[in-house]
Amino acid sequence: AALENYRKGYEGALDALGKATPQAKEQLNTVRSSGTVASVDAAAGKLTVNLPNGAQLALTTDSSTKVSVGGTEATLADVSVGDSVDVAYKLQQMLTVRIVVRTEASVRGSIRSVDNDSLTLALAVGSSLALAITPDTKIEVDHKAATTADLVVGMLAGVKHNLRSLQAIKIEAVTQLLADGTLKSVSAADHTITITTEGGADVTVKV
Protein backbone atom coordinates (compact mmCIF):
# COMPACT_ATOMS: atom_id res chain seq x y z
CA ALA A 1 0.00 0.00 0.00
CA ALA A 2 2.83 2.38 0.85
CA LEU A 3 4.49 1.63 -2.47
CA GLU A 4 1.24 2.25 -4.35
CA ASN A 5 0.71 5.56 -2.53
CA TYR A 6 4.26 6.60 -3.38
CA ARG A 7 3.76 5.74 -7.03
CA LYS A 8 0.47 7.64 -7.25
CA GLY A 9 1.90 10.63 -5.42
CA TYR A 10 4.97 10.85 -7.60
CA GLU A 11 2.95 10.35 -10.77
CA GLY A 12 0.58 13.09 -9.67
CA ALA A 13 3.51 15.43 -9.15
CA LEU A 14 4.80 14.66 -12.63
CA ASP A 15 1.36 15.29 -14.11
CA ALA A 16 1.18 18.61 -12.33
CA LEU A 17 4.51 19.57 -13.80
CA GLY A 18 3.50 18.39 -17.22
CA LYS A 19 6.35 15.84 -17.22
CA ALA A 20 4.44 12.57 -16.94
CA THR A 21 5.66 11.04 -20.17
CA PRO A 22 4.58 7.48 -21.02
CA GLN A 23 8.14 6.34 -20.32
CA ALA A 24 8.12 7.94 -16.86
CA LYS A 25 4.78 6.36 -16.00
CA GLU A 26 6.04 2.98 -17.23
CA GLN A 27 9.09 3.17 -14.95
CA LEU A 28 6.97 4.15 -11.96
CA ASN A 29 4.65 1.20 -12.58
CA THR A 30 7.51 -1.35 -12.69
CA VAL A 31 8.60 -2.84 -9.35
CA ARG A 32 11.49 -5.23 -8.64
CA SER A 33 11.49 -7.74 -5.80
CA SER A 34 13.41 -10.84 -4.71
CA GLY A 35 12.17 -13.89 -2.86
CA THR A 36 11.41 -17.59 -2.95
CA VAL A 37 8.83 -19.26 -5.18
CA ALA A 38 5.88 -20.45 -3.06
CA SER A 39 3.77 -21.79 -5.92
CA VAL A 40 3.78 -21.85 -9.70
CA ASP A 41 1.09 -22.78 -12.23
CA ALA A 42 2.59 -22.70 -15.71
CA ALA A 43 -0.70 -23.62 -17.40
CA ALA A 44 -2.53 -20.73 -15.74
CA GLY A 45 0.45 -18.39 -16.01
CA LYS A 46 0.51 -17.69 -12.27
CA LEU A 47 3.37 -17.34 -9.79
CA THR A 48 3.44 -16.69 -6.03
CA VAL A 49 6.61 -15.40 -4.39
CA ASN A 50 7.41 -15.27 -0.67
CA LEU A 51 9.25 -12.04 0.21
CA PRO A 52 11.88 -11.74 2.96
CA ASN A 53 9.50 -9.58 5.05
CA GLY A 54 6.91 -12.37 5.17
CA ALA A 55 4.59 -10.88 2.53
CA GLN A 56 3.51 -12.73 -0.62
CA LEU A 57 3.33 -11.57 -4.21
CA ALA A 58 0.61 -13.11 -6.38
CA LEU A 59 1.72 -12.47 -9.96
CA THR A 60 0.49 -13.29 -13.43
CA THR A 61 2.47 -13.85 -16.62
CA ASP A 62 1.75 -13.64 -20.32
CA SER A 63 3.54 -14.31 -23.59
CA SER A 64 5.70 -11.21 -23.11
CA THR A 65 7.12 -12.37 -19.75
CA LYS A 66 10.80 -13.21 -20.02
CA VAL A 67 12.16 -16.09 -17.92
CA SER A 68 15.74 -17.19 -17.33
CA VAL A 69 17.09 -20.01 -15.19
CA GLY A 70 20.76 -19.84 -14.27
CA GLY A 71 21.37 -17.37 -17.08
CA THR A 72 19.65 -19.51 -19.72
CA GLU A 73 16.41 -18.53 -21.45
CA ALA A 74 13.54 -20.62 -20.11
CA THR A 75 9.77 -20.72 -19.59
CA LEU A 76 7.51 -20.61 -16.56
CA ALA A 77 7.38 -24.41 -16.67
CA ASP A 78 11.09 -24.42 -15.75
CA VAL A 79 10.45 -22.50 -12.51
CA SER A 80 10.09 -24.66 -9.39
CA VAL A 81 8.74 -24.17 -5.89
CA GLY A 82 11.63 -23.17 -3.61
CA ASP A 83 13.60 -21.40 -6.35
CA SER A 84 15.29 -18.12 -5.44
CA VAL A 85 14.05 -15.50 -7.89
CA ASP A 86 14.31 -11.86 -8.85
CA VAL A 87 11.11 -10.56 -10.43
CA ALA A 88 10.12 -7.36 -12.18
CA TYR A 89 6.39 -6.73 -12.50
CA LYS A 90 3.79 -4.09 -13.34
CA LEU A 91 2.34 -2.81 -10.09
CA GLN A 92 -1.11 -1.93 -11.39
CA GLN A 93 -1.67 -5.22 -13.24
CA MET A 94 0.62 -7.44 -11.09
CA LEU A 95 1.87 -8.69 -14.46
CA THR A 96 5.38 -10.12 -14.43
CA VAL A 97 7.81 -8.62 -16.92
CA ARG A 98 10.85 -10.74 -16.04
CA ILE A 99 11.64 -13.73 -13.83
CA VAL A 100 15.28 -14.53 -13.07
CA VAL A 101 15.89 -17.81 -11.26
CA ARG A 102 19.18 -17.83 -9.36
CA THR A 103 20.64 -21.35 -9.33
CA GLU A 104 23.98 -20.63 -7.68
CA ALA A 105 25.12 -18.82 -4.54
CA SER A 106 28.26 -18.42 -2.44
CA VAL A 107 28.48 -18.53 1.35
CA ARG A 108 31.28 -18.31 3.91
CA GLY A 109 31.58 -19.99 7.26
CA SER A 110 33.53 -22.49 9.29
CA ILE A 111 33.46 -26.22 8.61
CA ARG A 112 31.29 -27.95 11.21
CA SER A 113 31.56 -31.44 9.74
CA VAL A 114 32.96 -33.04 6.58
CA ASP A 115 33.35 -36.46 4.98
CA ASN A 116 33.83 -37.77 1.46
CA ASP A 117 30.25 -37.01 0.45
CA SER A 118 29.07 -34.03 2.46
CA LEU A 119 30.03 -30.78 4.14
CA THR A 120 28.23 -28.76 6.80
CA LEU A 121 29.12 -25.10 7.24
CA ALA A 122 28.45 -23.08 10.39
CA LEU A 123 27.35 -19.66 9.11
CA ALA A 124 27.89 -16.29 10.71
CA VAL A 125 24.16 -15.80 11.34
CA GLY A 126 24.10 -18.78 13.70
CA SER A 127 22.59 -21.23 11.22
CA SER A 128 24.20 -24.04 9.28
CA LEU A 129 24.16 -25.27 5.69
CA ALA A 130 24.55 -28.92 4.66
CA LEU A 131 25.84 -29.55 1.14
CA ALA A 132 26.64 -32.62 -0.91
CA ILE A 133 30.15 -33.16 -2.26
CA THR A 134 30.36 -34.85 -5.66
CA PRO A 135 33.26 -35.97 -7.90
CA ASP A 136 32.77 -32.67 -9.77
CA THR A 137 33.26 -30.52 -6.66
CA LYS A 138 36.48 -28.53 -6.88
CA ILE A 139 38.36 -28.23 -3.60
CA GLU A 140 41.19 -25.87 -2.69
CA VAL A 141 43.02 -25.34 0.58
CA ASP A 142 45.19 -22.23 0.77
CA HIS A 143 44.68 -21.79 -3.00
CA LYS A 144 46.06 -25.24 -3.80
CA ALA A 145 44.18 -28.23 -5.22
CA ALA A 146 43.03 -30.51 -2.42
CA THR A 147 40.63 -33.31 -1.48
CA THR A 148 38.08 -33.83 1.28
CA ALA A 149 40.88 -35.44 3.32
CA ASP A 150 42.52 -32.01 3.52
CA LEU A 151 39.43 -30.34 4.96
CA VAL A 152 39.39 -30.05 8.75
CA VAL A 153 36.59 -29.15 11.14
CA GLY A 154 37.00 -25.50 12.11
CA MET A 155 38.58 -24.36 8.85
CA LEU A 156 37.20 -21.18 7.33
CA ALA A 157 35.73 -21.87 3.89
CA GLY A 158 33.92 -20.16 1.06
CA VAL A 159 31.59 -22.46 -0.83
CA LYS A 160 29.89 -21.92 -4.17
CA HIS A 161 26.88 -24.21 -4.43
CA ASN A 162 23.84 -25.08 -6.49
CA LEU A 163 20.70 -23.72 -4.84
CA ARG A 164 18.47 -26.42 -6.33
CA SER A 165 20.52 -29.55 -5.72
CA LEU A 166 22.44 -28.23 -2.68
CA GLN A 167 25.62 -29.62 -4.21
CA ALA A 168 28.94 -27.91 -3.58
CA ILE A 169 30.48 -26.61 -6.81
CA LYS A 170 33.69 -25.21 -5.35
CA ILE A 171 35.13 -25.22 -1.83
CA GLU A 172 37.89 -22.77 -0.99
CA ALA A 173 39.26 -23.33 2.52
CA VAL A 174 42.12 -21.83 4.48
CA THR A 175 44.14 -23.47 7.21
CA GLN A 176 43.20 -20.76 9.67
CA LEU A 177 40.76 -22.38 12.10
CA LEU A 178 37.67 -20.95 13.74
CA ALA A 179 36.40 -23.20 16.51
CA ASP A 180 33.87 -22.29 19.18
CA GLY A 181 33.45 -24.83 21.91
CA THR A 182 34.80 -26.24 25.16
CA LEU A 183 38.46 -26.78 25.92
CA LYS A 184 38.99 -30.54 26.19
CA SER A 185 42.71 -30.93 26.72
CA VAL A 186 46.08 -29.19 26.58
CA SER A 187 49.40 -30.80 25.67
CA ALA A 188 52.39 -28.74 26.71
CA ALA A 189 54.76 -31.31 25.18
CA ASP A 190 53.09 -31.18 21.74
CA HIS A 191 52.12 -27.49 21.98
CA THR A 192 48.52 -28.35 21.10
CA ILE A 193 45.05 -27.76 22.49
CA THR A 194 41.92 -29.78 21.75
CA ILE A 195 38.51 -28.14 21.63
CA THR A 196 35.16 -29.91 21.48
CA THR A 197 33.03 -27.85 19.12
CA GLU A 198 29.33 -27.13 19.50
CA GLY A 199 28.75 -29.81 16.87
CA GLY A 200 30.48 -32.42 19.05
CA ALA A 201 33.67 -32.72 16.97
CA ASP A 202 37.15 -32.54 18.51
CA VAL A 203 39.51 -30.02 16.92
CA THR A 204 43.23 -30.16 17.80
CA VAL A 205 45.41 -27.20 16.87
CA LYS A 206 49.03 -26.26 17.48
CA VAL A 207 49.70 -23.20 19.63
PDB file of C-alpha atoms in Angstrom:
ATOM      1  CA  ALA A   1       0.000   0.000   0.000  1.00  0.00           C
ATOM      2  CA  ALA A   2       2.828   2.384   0.854  1.00  0.00           C
ATOM      3  CA  LEU A   3       4.485   1.635  -2.470  1.00  0.00           C
ATOM      4  CA  GLU A   4       1.241   2.253  -4.351  1.00  0.00           C
ATOM      5  CA  ASN A   5       0.709   5.562  -2.529  1.00  0.00           C
ATOM      6  CA  TYR A   6       4.260   6.603  -3.375  1.00  0.00           C
ATOM      7  CA  ARG A   7       3.764   5.737  -7.026  1.00  0.00           C
ATOM      8  CA  LYS A   8       0.473   7.641  -7.247  1.00  0.00           C
ATOM      9  CA  GLY A   9       1.900  10.629  -5.422  1.00  0.00           C
ATOM     10  CA  TYR A  10       4.967  10.847  -7.595  1.00  0.00           C
ATOM     11  CA  GLU A  11       2.955  10.351 -10.772  1.00  0.00           C
ATOM     12  CA  GLY A  12       0.577  13.090  -9.667  1.00  0.00           C
ATOM     13  CA  ALA A  13       3.505  15.425  -9.153  1.00  0.00           C
ATOM     14  CA  LEU A  14       4.803  14.660 -12.626  1.00  0.00           C
ATOM     15  CA  ASP A  15       1.358  15.286 -14.107  1.00  0.00           C
ATOM     16  CA  ALA A  16       1.183  18.609 -12.327  1.00  0.00           C
ATOM     17  CA  LEU A  17       4.512  19.571 -13.799  1.00  0.00           C
ATOM     18  CA  GLY A  18       3.499  18.394 -17.224  1.00  0.00           C
ATOM     19  CA  LYS A  19       6.350  15.841 -17.223  1.00  0.00           C
ATOM     20  CA  ALA A  20       4.439  12.573 -16.938  1.00  0.00           C
ATOM     21  CA  THR A  21       5.655  11.040 -20.171  1.00  0.00           C
ATOM     22  CA  PRO A  22       4.576   7.483 -21.022  1.00  0.00           C
ATOM     23  CA  GLN A  23       8.136   6.338 -20.323  1.00  0.00           C
ATOM     24  CA  ALA A  24       8.123   7.936 -16.861  1.00  0.00           C
ATOM     25  CA  LYS A  25       4.777   6.356 -15.997  1.00  0.00           C
ATOM     26  CA  GLU A  26       6.042   2.982 -17.227  1.00  0.00           C
ATOM     27  CA  GLN A  27       9.088   3.173 -14.954  1.00  0.00           C
ATOM     28  CA  LEU A  28       6.970   4.146 -11.963  1.00  0.00           C
ATOM     29  CA  ASN A  29       4.654   1.196 -12.576  1.00  0.00           C
ATOM     30  CA  THR A  30       7.512  -1.348 -12.690  1.00  0.00           C
ATOM     31  CA  VAL A  31       8.604  -2.835  -9.353  1.00  0.00           C
ATOM     32  CA  ARG A  32      11.489  -5.233  -8.638  1.00  0.00           C
ATOM     33  CA  SER A  33      11.494  -7.741  -5.801  1.00  0.00           C
ATOM     34  CA  SER A  34      13.411 -10.842  -4.711  1.00  0.00           C
ATOM     35  CA  GLY A  35      12.170 -13.895  -2.858  1.00  0.00           C
ATOM     36  CA  THR A  36      11.409 -17.587  -2.954  1.00  0.00           C
ATOM     37  CA  VAL A  37       8.826 -19.261  -5.178  1.00  0.00           C
ATOM     38  CA  ALA A  38       5.879 -20.446  -3.062  1.00  0.00           C
ATOM     39  CA  SER A  39       3.769 -21.788  -5.919  1.00  0.00           C
ATOM     40  CA  VAL A  40       3.780 -21.847  -9.701  1.00  0.00           C
ATOM     41  CA  ASP A  41       1.089 -22.781 -12.225  1.00  0.00           C
ATOM     42  CA  ALA A  42       2.586 -22.705 -15.705  1.00  0.00           C
ATOM     43  CA  ALA A  43      -0.704 -23.621 -17.402  1.00  0.00           C
ATOM     44  CA  ALA A  44      -2.527 -20.731 -15.744  1.00  0.00           C
ATOM     45  CA  GLY A  45       0.452 -18.390 -16.008  1.00  0.00           C
ATOM     46  CA  LYS A  46       0.512 -17.685 -12.267  1.00  0.00           C
ATOM     47  CA  LEU A  47       3.367 -17.342  -9.788  1.00  0.00           C
ATOM     48  CA  THR A  48       3.440 -16.689  -6.030  1.00  0.00           C
ATOM     49  CA  VAL A  49       6.609 -15.396  -4.390  1.00  0.00           C
ATOM     50  CA  ASN A  50       7.414 -15.271  -0.669  1.00  0.00           C
ATOM     51  CA  LEU A  51       9.250 -12.044   0.206  1.00  0.00           C
ATOM     52  CA  PRO A  52      11.881 -11.742   2.963  1.00  0.00           C
ATOM     53  CA  ASN A  53       9.500  -9.584   5.050  1.00  0.00           C
ATOM     54  CA  GLY A  54       6.906 -12.368   5.166  1.00  0.00           C
ATOM     55  CA  ALA A  55       4.590 -10.881   2.534  1.00  0.00           C
ATOM     56  CA  GLN A  56       3.515 -12.730  -0.616  1.00  0.00           C
ATOM     57  CA  LEU A  57       3.327 -11.570  -4.215  1.00  0.00           C
ATOM     58  CA  ALA A  58       0.611 -13.108  -6.381  1.00  0.00           C
ATOM     59  CA  LEU A  59       1.724 -12.472  -9.960  1.00  0.00           C
ATOM     60  CA  THR A  60       0.492 -13.291 -13.428  1.00  0.00           C
ATOM     61  CA  THR A  61       2.468 -13.845 -16.619  1.00  0.00           C
ATOM     62  CA  ASP A  62       1.747 -13.638 -20.321  1.00  0.00           C
ATOM     63  CA  SER A  63       3.540 -14.309 -23.593  1.00  0.00           C
ATOM     64  CA  SER A  64       5.704 -11.211 -23.108  1.00  0.00           C
ATOM     65  CA  THR A  65       7.116 -12.369 -19.746  1.00  0.00           C
ATOM     66  CA  LYS A  66      10.804 -13.205 -20.021  1.00  0.00           C
ATOM     67  CA  VAL A  67      12.156 -16.088 -17.916  1.00  0.00           C
ATOM     68  CA  SER A  68      15.736 -17.190 -17.334  1.00  0.00           C
ATOM     69  CA  VAL A  69      17.093 -20.014 -15.186  1.00  0.00           C
ATOM     70  CA  GLY A  70      20.758 -19.841 -14.270  1.00  0.00           C
ATOM     71  CA  GLY A  71      21.370 -17.369 -17.076  1.00  0.00           C
ATOM     72  CA  THR A  72      19.655 -19.511 -19.722  1.00  0.00           C
ATOM     73  CA  GLU A  73      16.415 -18.531 -21.448  1.00  0.00           C
ATOM     74  CA  ALA A  74      13.540 -20.617 -20.107  1.00  0.00           C
ATOM     75  CA  THR A  75       9.772 -20.715 -19.592  1.00  0.00           C
ATOM     76  CA  LEU A  76       7.510 -20.606 -16.558  1.00  0.00           C
ATOM     77  CA  ALA A  77       7.384 -24.408 -16.669  1.00  0.00           C
ATOM     78  CA  ASP A  78      11.093 -24.415 -15.746  1.00  0.00           C
ATOM     79  CA  VAL A  79      10.454 -22.501 -12.513  1.00  0.00           C
ATOM     80  CA  SER A  80      10.093 -24.662  -9.387  1.00  0.00           C
ATOM     81  CA  VAL A  81       8.741 -24.173  -5.885  1.00  0.00           C
ATOM     82  CA  GLY A  82      11.630 -23.165  -3.607  1.00  0.00           C
ATOM     83  CA  ASP A  83      13.600 -21.403  -6.352  1.00  0.00           C
ATOM     84  CA  SER A  84      15.287 -18.116  -5.440  1.00  0.00           C
ATOM     85  CA  VAL A  85      14.045 -15.503  -7.891  1.00  0.00           C
ATOM     86  CA  ASP A  86      14.314 -11.856  -8.848  1.00  0.00           C
ATOM     87  CA  VAL A  87      11.115 -10.560 -10.426  1.00  0.00           C
ATOM     88  CA  ALA A  88      10.120  -7.357 -12.179  1.00  0.00           C
ATOM     89  CA  TYR A  89       6.388  -6.727 -12.501  1.00  0.00           C
ATOM     90  CA  LYS A  90       3.791  -4.087 -13.344  1.00  0.00           C
ATOM     91  CA  LEU A  91       2.342  -2.809 -10.085  1.00  0.00           C
ATOM     92  CA  GLN A  92      -1.113  -1.928 -11.391  1.00  0.00           C
ATOM     93  CA  GLN A  93      -1.673  -5.215 -13.237  1.00  0.00           C
ATOM     94  CA  MET A  94       0.624  -7.443 -11.088  1.00  0.00           C
ATOM     95  CA  LEU A  95       1.869  -8.692 -14.455  1.00  0.00           C
ATOM     96  CA  THR A  96       5.376 -10.123 -14.432  1.00  0.00           C
ATOM     97  CA  VAL A  97       7.814  -8.619 -16.916  1.00  0.00           C
ATOM     98  CA  ARG A  98      10.851 -10.739 -16.037  1.00  0.00           C
ATOM     99  CA  ILE A  99      11.638 -13.729 -13.829  1.00  0.00           C
ATOM    100  CA  VAL A 100      15.280 -14.527 -13.069  1.00  0.00           C
ATOM    101  CA  VAL A 101      15.891 -17.813 -11.261  1.00  0.00           C
ATOM    102  CA  ARG A 102      19.179 -17.829  -9.360  1.00  0.00           C
ATOM    103  CA  THR A 103      20.641 -21.345  -9.331  1.00  0.00           C
ATOM    104  CA  GLU A 104      23.985 -20.632  -7.677  1.00  0.00           C
ATOM    105  CA  ALA A 105      25.115 -18.816  -4.544  1.00  0.00           C
ATOM    106  CA  SER A 106      28.259 -18.420  -2.445  1.00  0.00           C
ATOM    107  CA  VAL A 107      28.484 -18.532   1.348  1.00  0.00           C
ATOM    108  CA  ARG A 108      31.281 -18.309   3.914  1.00  0.00           C
ATOM    109  CA  GLY A 109      31.577 -19.987   7.260  1.00  0.00           C
ATOM    110  CA  SER A 110      33.530 -22.494   9.293  1.00  0.00           C
ATOM    111  CA  ILE A 111      33.461 -26.216   8.608  1.00  0.00           C
ATOM    112  CA  ARG A 112      31.288 -27.952  11.214  1.00  0.00           C
ATOM    113  CA  SER A 113      31.564 -31.441   9.738  1.00  0.00           C
ATOM    114  CA  VAL A 114      32.964 -33.035   6.583  1.00  0.00           C
ATOM    115  CA  ASP A 115      33.354 -36.457   4.983  1.00  0.00           C
ATOM    116  CA  ASN A 116      33.833 -37.766   1.461  1.00  0.00           C
ATOM    117  CA  ASP A 117      30.248 -37.013   0.449  1.00  0.00           C
ATOM    118  CA  SER A 118      29.067 -34.031   2.462  1.00  0.00           C
ATOM    119  CA  LEU A 119      30.035 -30.784   4.144  1.00  0.00           C
ATOM    120  CA  THR A 120      28.234 -28.762   6.799  1.00  0.00           C
ATOM    121  CA  LEU A 121      29.123 -25.104   7.244  1.00  0.00           C
ATOM    122  CA  ALA A 122      28.450 -23.081  10.385  1.00  0.00           C
ATOM    123  CA  LEU A 123      27.346 -19.662   9.114  1.00  0.00           C
ATOM    124  CA  ALA A 124      27.890 -16.289  10.708  1.00  0.00           C
ATOM    125  CA  VAL A 125      24.164 -15.803  11.338  1.00  0.00           C
ATOM    126  CA  GLY A 126      24.096 -18.777  13.696  1.00  0.00           C
ATOM    127  CA  SER A 127      22.589 -21.226  11.222  1.00  0.00           C
ATOM    128  CA  SER A 128      24.205 -24.036   9.276  1.00  0.00           C
ATOM    129  CA  LEU A 129      24.160 -25.273   5.689  1.00  0.00           C
ATOM    130  CA  ALA A 130      24.550 -28.922   4.659  1.00  0.00           C
ATOM    131  CA  LEU A 131      25.840 -29.548   1.136  1.00  0.00           C
ATOM    132  CA  ALA A 132      26.641 -32.625  -0.911  1.00  0.00           C
ATOM    133  CA  ILE A 133      30.154 -33.162  -2.263  1.00  0.00           C
ATOM    134  CA  THR A 134      30.358 -34.849  -5.663  1.00  0.00           C
ATOM    135  CA  PRO A 135      33.256 -35.971  -7.900  1.00  0.00           C
ATOM    136  CA  ASP A 136      32.768 -32.665  -9.772  1.00  0.00           C
ATOM    137  CA  THR A 137      33.258 -30.522  -6.659  1.00  0.00           C
ATOM    138  CA  LYS A 138      36.483 -28.526  -6.877  1.00  0.00           C
ATOM    139  CA  ILE A 139      38.363 -28.229  -3.595  1.00  0.00           C
ATOM    140  CA  GLU A 140      41.193 -25.873  -2.695  1.00  0.00           C
ATOM    141  CA  VAL A 141      43.024 -25.342   0.576  1.00  0.00           C
ATOM    142  CA  ASP A 142      45.192 -22.229   0.769  1.00  0.00           C
ATOM    143  CA  HIS A 143      44.684 -21.789  -2.995  1.00  0.00           C
ATOM    144  CA  LYS A 144      46.064 -25.242  -3.798  1.00  0.00           C
ATOM    145  CA  ALA A 145      44.175 -28.230  -5.223  1.00  0.00           C
ATOM    146  CA  ALA A 146      43.031 -30.512  -2.415  1.00  0.00           C
ATOM    147  CA  THR A 147      40.626 -33.312  -1.479  1.00  0.00           C
ATOM    148  CA  THR A 148      38.081 -33.831   1.282  1.00  0.00           C
ATOM    149  CA  ALA A 149      40.883 -35.440   3.322  1.00  0.00           C
ATOM    150  CA  ASP A 150      42.522 -32.007   3.524  1.00  0.00           C
ATOM    151  CA  LEU A 151      39.428 -30.341   4.963  1.00  0.00           C
ATOM    152  CA  VAL A 152      39.386 -30.052   8.751  1.00  0.00           C
ATOM    153  CA  VAL A 153      36.592 -29.152  11.138  1.00  0.00           C
ATOM    154  CA  GLY A 154      37.004 -25.495  12.108  1.00  0.00           C
ATOM    155  CA  MET A 155      38.584 -24.362   8.851  1.00  0.00           C
ATOM    156  CA  LEU A 156      37.200 -21.178   7.330  1.00  0.00           C
ATOM    157  CA  ALA A 157      35.729 -21.870   3.893  1.00  0.00           C
ATOM    158  CA  GLY A 158      33.922 -20.158   1.060  1.00  0.00           C
ATOM    159  CA  VAL A 159      31.586 -22.460  -0.827  1.00  0.00           C
ATOM    160  CA  LYS A 160      29.893 -21.921  -4.168  1.00  0.00           C
ATOM    161  CA  HIS A 161      26.882 -24.213  -4.429  1.00  0.00           C
ATOM    162  CA  ASN A 162      23.835 -25.080  -6.488  1.00  0.00           C
ATOM    163  CA  LEU A 163      20.697 -23.721  -4.837  1.00  0.00           C
ATOM    164  CA  ARG A 164      18.475 -26.416  -6.333  1.00  0.00           C
ATOM    165  CA  SER A 165      20.523 -29.550  -5.719  1.00  0.00           C
ATOM    166  CA  LEU A 166      22.444 -28.226  -2.675  1.00  0.00           C
ATOM    167  CA  GLN A 167      25.620 -29.619  -4.206  1.00  0.00           C
ATOM    168  CA  ALA A 168      28.944 -27.913  -3.582  1.00  0.00           C
ATOM    169  CA  ILE A 169      30.479 -26.609  -6.810  1.00  0.00           C
ATOM    170  CA  LYS A 170      33.687 -25.211  -5.349  1.00  0.00           C
ATOM    171  CA  ILE A 171      35.125 -25.224  -1.833  1.00  0.00           C
ATOM    172  CA  GLU A 172      37.888 -22.766  -0.993  1.00  0.00           C
ATOM    173  CA  ALA A 173      39.256 -23.330   2.517  1.00  0.00           C
ATOM    174  CA  VAL A 174      42.117 -21.829   4.481  1.00  0.00           C
ATOM    175  CA  THR A 175      44.144 -23.472   7.209  1.00  0.00           C
ATOM    176  CA  GLN A 176      43.198 -20.758   9.667  1.00  0.00           C
ATOM    177  CA  LEU A 177      40.761 -22.375  12.098  1.00  0.00           C
ATOM    178  CA  LEU A 178      37.670 -20.954  13.740  1.00  0.00           C
ATOM    179  CA  ALA A 179      36.396 -23.202  16.509  1.00  0.00           C
ATOM    180  CA  ASP A 180      33.868 -22.292  19.184  1.00  0.00           C
ATOM    181  CA  GLY A 181      33.447 -24.833  21.911  1.00  0.00           C
ATOM    182  CA  THR A 182      34.802 -26.241  25.156  1.00  0.00           C
ATOM    183  CA  LEU A 183      38.461 -26.778  25.918  1.00  0.00           C
ATOM    184  CA  LYS A 184      38.989 -30.540  26.195  1.00  0.00           C
ATOM    185  CA  SER A 185      42.711 -30.932  26.719  1.00  0.00           C
ATOM    186  CA  VAL A 186      46.082 -29.185  26.581  1.00  0.00           C
ATOM    187  CA  SER A 187      49.403 -30.798  25.669  1.00  0.00           C
ATOM    188  CA  ALA A 188      52.395 -28.737  26.709  1.00  0.00           C
ATOM    189  CA  ALA A 189      54.758 -31.309  25.181  1.00  0.00           C
ATOM    190  CA  ASP A 190      53.094 -31.178  21.745  1.00  0.00           C
ATOM    191  CA  HIS A 191      52.116 -27.490  21.976  1.00  0.00           C
ATOM    192  CA  THR A 192      48.518 -28.346  21.104  1.00  0.00           C
ATOM    193  CA  ILE A 193      45.048 -27.765  22.491  1.00  0.00           C
ATOM    194  CA  THR A 194      41.920 -29.780  21.750  1.00  0.00           C
ATOM    195  CA  ILE A 195      38.506 -28.136  21.627  1.00  0.00           C
ATOM    196  CA  THR A 196      35.163 -29.913  21.481  1.00  0.00           C
ATOM    197  CA  THR A 197      33.031 -27.850  19.121  1.00  0.00           C
ATOM    198  CA  GLU A 198      29.330 -27.134  19.502  1.00  0.00           C
ATOM    199  CA  GLY A 199      28.747 -29.813  16.866  1.00  0.00           C
ATOM    200  CA  GLY A 200      30.481 -32.420  19.047  1.00  0.00           C
ATOM    201  CA  ALA A 201      33.668 -32.722  16.970  1.00  0.00           C
ATOM    202  CA  ASP A 202      37.145 -32.544  18.513  1.00  0.00           C
ATOM    203  CA  VAL A 203      39.513 -30.023  16.923  1.00  0.00           C
ATOM    204  CA  THR A 204      43.231 -30.160  17.797  1.00  0.00           C
ATOM    205  CA  VAL A 205      45.409 -27.197  16.874  1.00  0.00           C
ATOM    206  CA  LYS A 206      49.026 -26.261  17.483  1.00  0.00           C
ATOM    207  CA  VAL A 207      49.697 -23.200  19.625  1.00  0.00           C
TER     208      VAL A 207
END
